[in-house]
Amino acid sequence: MKNIFKIHITTYIFYILLILSGYINYLFIFLIIIVTHELGHIFTIYLCKLRINEIIIYPFGGVIKTNINYNINSNKLLFISISGVLFQTLLFLIIKDNSSYTYQIFESLNLSIIIFNLIPIYPSDGNKILVSILERIQRYKNTLYITNIISFIFLFIVFILRKNIFIFIVLYYLNINYFSLTKYIFNKFLLERYLYDKKYKKNKYINTVNHIYKCRNNCIKCDNIYIEEKKYFQNKFE
């Protein structure tokens, strides 16, 4: 069986620094929280009958790569994205307050990670939650650019407030790499519209394929007439 679990090199560096600094208790509690968070995502991914291809552990948490396509139902995307935070919240019910120093560390760390995960910085859950909301009302290409811009804005805000250069470098690299793939992501999104039959409640009449909406049945203007997107993509891809 293919090994789907990987630890990024920066994570090893981060953990070694924690150990050398004497923060072994922080590391132990941090690992419990991260594992619980990722179990939340894994549970809902399998519940939605999707497949996990790879799990990568970064210093700030995990990234799960799946067979989820860009046209996944927005409700499913929201459900999967928020499940990690929900599982973390359950830890407060499982681990009872005993006023000890260890519990105070857990309480502070768990709450901090919950808040951090809800900040819309790619690849956090907050970013995916924002995507699942915006794509319902915005053109899909606009959704990609808006969430990218918001991600960079919050990345610099967090760096100014926290001044953690290590986490900033890791996240900045991931965001630059993701931004460079915007055109590829949009083209793959269009290809999926052709390959998979998706039906929605509302229709949308658009002048160009760049204006396509994810959560609509799009009718695209071609030679002054509107044609269904399926037929349009047949001409485009075939």
GROMACS .gro file of C-alpha atoms in nm, residues 2-221:
model
  220
    2LYS     CA    1   0.128   0.341  -0.097
    3ASN     CA    2   0.245   0.552   0.197
    4ILE     CA    3   0.019   0.858   0.193
    5PHE     CA    4   0.157   1.015   0.513
    6LYS     CA    5   0.448   1.259   0.476
    7ILE     CA    6   0.620   1.509   0.705
    8HIS     CA    7   0.758   1.824   0.543
    9ILE     CA    8   1.126   1.907   0.608
   10THR     CA    9   1.030   2.237   0.774
   11THR     CA   10   0.823   2.042   1.026
   12TYR     CA   11   1.127   1.840   1.135
   13ILE     CA   12   1.320   2.167   1.182
   14PHE     CA   13   1.035   2.322   1.380
   15TYR     CA   14   0.996   2.019   1.609
   16ILE     CA   15   1.372   1.994   1.669
   17LEU     CA   16   1.381   2.362   1.767
   18LEU     CA   17   1.096   2.305   2.013
   19ILE     CA   18   1.275   2.010   2.173
   20LEU     CA   19   1.609   2.194   2.195
   21SER     CA   20   1.427   2.490   2.354
   22GLY     CA   21   1.279   2.265   2.621
   23TYR     CA   22   0.920   2.284   2.497
   24ILE     CA   23   0.858   1.908   2.489
   25ASN     CA   24   0.524   1.944   2.670
   26TYR     CA   25   0.413   2.201   2.407
   27LEU     CA   26   0.513   1.962   2.129
   28PHE     CA   27   0.320   1.670   2.284
   29ILE     CA   28   0.003   1.877   2.329
   30PHE     CA   29   0.045   2.029   1.981
   31LEU     CA   30   0.063   1.681   1.823
   32ILE     CA   31  -0.256   1.570   2.001
   33ILE     CA   32  -0.439   1.877   1.870
   34ILE     CA   33  -0.307   1.840   1.514
   35VAL     CA   34  -0.393   1.468   1.498
   36THR     CA   35  -0.745   1.540   1.627
   37HIS     CA   36  -0.788   1.819   1.372
   38GLU     CA   37  -0.679   1.601   1.080
   39LEU     CA   38  -0.898   1.313   1.199
   40GLY     CA   39  -1.194   1.550   1.165
   41HIS     CA   40  -1.110   1.610   0.799
   42ILE     CA   41  -1.039   1.242   0.733
   43PHE     CA   42  -1.372   1.140   0.887
   44THR     CA   43  -1.578   1.382   0.675
   45ILE     CA   44  -1.378   1.308   0.357
   46TYR     CA   45  -1.462   0.939   0.387
   47LEU     CA   46  -1.818   1.027   0.490
   48CYS     CA   47  -1.849   1.213   0.157
   49LYS     CA   48  -1.711   0.899  -0.017
   50LEU     CA   49  -1.395   1.071  -0.137
   51ARG     CA   50  -1.039   0.939  -0.150
   52ILE     CA   51  -0.729   1.065   0.032
   53ASN     CA   52  -0.416   1.069  -0.186
   54GLU     CA   53  -0.165   1.227   0.052
   55ILE     CA   54  -0.136   1.381   0.400
   56ILE     CA   55   0.147   1.632   0.448
   57ILE     CA   56   0.229   1.763   0.796
   58TYR     CA   57   0.358   2.122   0.801
   59PRO     CA   58   0.473   2.316   1.112
   60PHE     CA   59   0.133   2.487   1.139
   61GLY     CA   60  -0.076   2.174   1.071
   62GLY     CA   61  -0.163   1.925   0.800
   63VAL     CA   62  -0.262   1.947   0.435
   64ILE     CA   63  -0.473   1.663   0.297
   65LYS     CA   64  -0.464   1.605  -0.078
   66THR     CA   65  -0.769   1.421  -0.210
   67ASN     CA   66  -0.950   1.337  -0.531
   68ILE     CA   67  -1.181   1.633  -0.466
   69ASN     CA   68  -1.231   1.821  -0.791
   70TYR     CA   69  -1.286   2.195  -0.822
   71ASN     CA   70  -1.655   2.142  -0.897
   72ILE     CA   71  -1.723   1.968  -0.567
   73ASN     CA   72  -2.057   2.062  -0.412
   74SER     CA   73  -2.005   2.382  -0.211
   75ASN     CA   74  -2.187   2.239   0.092
   76LYS     CA   75  -1.954   1.938   0.095
   77LEU     CA   76  -1.651   2.166   0.066
   78LEU     CA   77  -1.775   2.373   0.362
   79PHE     CA   78  -1.851   2.058   0.566
   80ILE     CA   79  -1.506   1.906   0.504
   81SER     CA   80  -1.328   2.238   0.565
   82ILE     CA   81  -1.491   2.314   0.898
   83SER     CA   82  -1.477   1.958   1.038
   84GLY     CA   83  -1.119   1.989   1.166
   85VAL     CA   84  -1.206   2.288   1.384
   86LEU     CA   85  -1.523   2.112   1.505
   87PHE     CA   86  -1.319   1.809   1.617
   88GLN     CA   87  -1.078   2.042   1.796
   89THR     CA   88  -1.369   2.202   1.979
   90LEU     CA   89  -1.475   1.858   2.100
   91LEU     CA   90  -1.139   1.832   2.280
   92PHE     CA   91  -1.263   2.097   2.524
   93LEU     CA   92  -1.547   1.859   2.618
   94ILE     CA   93  -1.323   1.553   2.642
   95ILE     CA   94  -1.032   1.711   2.831
   96LYS     CA   95  -1.179   1.857   3.149
   97ASP     CA   96  -1.051   2.173   3.316
   98ASN     CA   97  -0.841   2.075   3.617
   99SER     CA   98  -0.671   2.417   3.652
  100SER     CA   99  -0.329   2.259   3.603
  101TYR     CA  100  -0.046   2.427   3.413
  102THR     CA  101  -0.062   2.155   3.143
  103TYR     CA  102  -0.433   2.219   3.090
  104GLN     CA  103  -0.369   2.592   3.059
  105ILE     CA  104  -0.113   2.518   2.785
  106PHE     CA  105  -0.365   2.292   2.607
  107GLU     CA  106  -0.648   2.545   2.639
  108SER     CA  107  -0.437   2.832   2.505
  109LEU     CA  108  -0.279   2.628   2.223
  110ASN     CA  109  -0.604   2.466   2.109
  111LEU     CA  110  -0.786   2.798   2.101
  112SER     CA  111  -0.497   2.964   1.913
  113ILE     CA  112  -0.492   2.689   1.649
  114ILE     CA  113  -0.871   2.709   1.606
  115ILE     CA  114  -0.849   3.086   1.548
  116PHE     CA  115  -0.549   3.050   1.315
  117ASN     CA  116  -0.728   2.784   1.108
  118LEU     CA  117  -1.027   3.013   1.061
  119ILE     CA  118  -0.808   3.294   0.920
  120PRO     CA  119  -0.850   3.283   0.538
  121ILE     CA  120  -0.480   3.230   0.457
  122TYR     CA  121  -0.411   2.954   0.205
  123PRO     CA  122  -0.399   2.658   0.274
  124SER     CA  123  -0.595   2.702   0.599
  125ASP     CA  124  -0.951   2.581   0.649
  126GLY     CA  125  -1.059   2.944   0.667
  127ASN     CA  126  -0.944   2.993   0.308
  128LYS     CA  127  -1.148   2.693   0.188
  129ILE     CA  128  -1.451   2.809   0.389
  130LEU     CA  129  -1.424   3.149   0.219
  131VAL     CA  130  -1.404   2.978  -0.123
  132SER     CA  131  -1.713   2.767  -0.048
  133ILE     CA  132  -1.907   3.086   0.033
  134LEU     CA  133  -1.782   3.316  -0.244
  135GLU     CA  134  -1.820   3.061  -0.525
  136ARG     CA  135  -2.196   3.057  -0.464
  137ILE     CA  136  -2.233   3.421  -0.561
  138GLN     CA  137  -1.920   3.514  -0.759
  139ARG     CA  138  -1.778   3.414  -1.095
  140TYR     CA  139  -1.537   3.130  -1.031
  141LYS     CA  140  -1.235   3.315  -1.171
  142ASN     CA  141  -1.319   3.612  -0.945
  143THR     CA  142  -1.341   3.374  -0.649
  144LEU     CA  143  -0.987   3.249  -0.717
  145TYR     CA  144  -0.839   3.599  -0.740
  146ILE     CA  145  -1.035   3.744  -0.447
  147THR     CA  146  -0.938   3.460  -0.213
  148ASN     CA  147  -0.575   3.488  -0.325
  149ILE     CA  148  -0.567   3.861  -0.250
  150ILE     CA  149  -0.738   3.814   0.087
  151SER     CA  150  -0.492   3.535   0.172
  152PHE     CA  151  -0.189   3.761   0.111
  153ILE     CA  152  -0.346   4.050   0.305
  154PHE     CA  153  -0.409   3.833   0.612
  155LEU     CA  154  -0.067   3.670   0.577
  156PHE     CA  155   0.106   4.007   0.615
  157ILE     CA  156  -0.133   4.116   0.893
  158VAL     CA  157  -0.054   3.800   1.093
  159PHE     CA  158   0.319   3.848   1.034
  160ILE     CA  159   0.304   4.211   1.156
  161LEU     CA  160   0.112   4.105   1.467
  162ARG     CA  161   0.302   3.785   1.550
  163LYS     CA  162   0.642   3.848   1.380
  164ASN     CA  163   0.703   3.476   1.329
  165ILE     CA  164   0.941   3.476   1.032
  166PHE     CA  165   0.956   3.094   1.011
  167ILE     CA  166   0.580   3.043   0.966
  168PHE     CA  167   0.566   3.349   0.738
  169ILE     CA  168   0.827   3.207   0.498
  170VAL     CA  169   0.651   2.869   0.477
  171LEU     CA  170   0.308   3.025   0.415
  172TYR     CA  171   0.445   3.285   0.174
  173TYR     CA  172   0.606   3.011  -0.035
  174LEU     CA  173   0.281   2.809  -0.042
  175ASN     CA  174   0.076   3.116  -0.138
  176ILE     CA  175   0.312   3.223  -0.418
  177ASN     CA  176   0.309   2.870  -0.556
  178TYR     CA  177  -0.073   2.852  -0.536
  179PHE     CA  178  -0.113   3.194  -0.701
  180SER     CA  179   0.107   3.083  -0.992
  181LEU     CA  180  -0.136   2.793  -1.052
  182THR     CA  181  -0.446   3.014  -1.083
  183LYS     CA  182  -0.470   2.983  -1.460
  184TYR     CA  183  -0.416   2.608  -1.445
  185ILE     CA  184  -0.682   2.571  -1.172
  186PHE     CA  185  -0.937   2.767  -1.375
  187ASN     CA  186  -0.869   2.564  -1.690
  188LYS     CA  187  -0.899   2.239  -1.493
  189PHE     CA  188  -1.225   2.370  -1.348
  190LEU     CA  189  -1.356   2.425  -1.703
  191LEU     CA  190  -1.246   2.079  -1.813
  192GLU     CA  191  -1.430   1.927  -1.517
  193ARG     CA  192  -1.746   2.110  -1.625
  194TYR     CA  193  -1.721   1.921  -1.951
  195LEU     CA  194  -1.625   1.581  -1.806
  196TYR     CA  195  -1.877   1.565  -1.521
  197ASP     CA  196  -2.250   1.631  -1.539
  198LYS     CA  197  -2.344   1.889  -1.280
  199LYS     CA  198  -2.699   2.023  -1.254
  200TYR     CA  199  -2.797   2.327  -1.051
  201LYS     CA  200  -3.125   2.496  -0.967
  202LYS     CA  201  -3.050   2.829  -1.135
  203ASN     CA  202  -2.936   2.928  -1.484
  204LYS     CA  203  -2.689   3.204  -1.565
  205TYR     CA  204  -2.645   3.376  -1.900
  206ILE     CA  205  -2.290   3.493  -1.956
  207ASN     CA  206  -2.102   3.662  -2.242
  208THR     CA  207  -1.773   3.475  -2.208
  209VAL     CA  208  -1.645   3.156  -2.052
  210ASN     CA  209  -1.428   3.368  -1.818
  211HIS     CA  210  -1.752   3.476  -1.648
  212ILE     CA  211  -1.861   3.121  -1.568
  213TYR     CA  212  -2.022   3.049  -1.231
  214LYS     CA  213  -1.967   2.729  -1.040
  215CYS     CA  214  -2.309   2.696  -0.880
  216ARG     CA  215  -2.514   2.775  -1.193
  217ASN     CA  216  -2.613   2.612  -1.520
  218ASN     CA  217  -2.426   2.848  -1.749
  219CYS     CA  218  -2.543   2.951  -2.095
  220ILE     CA  219  -2.254   3.106  -2.287
  221LYS     CA  220  -2.296   3.362  -2.565
   0.00000   0.00000   0.00000
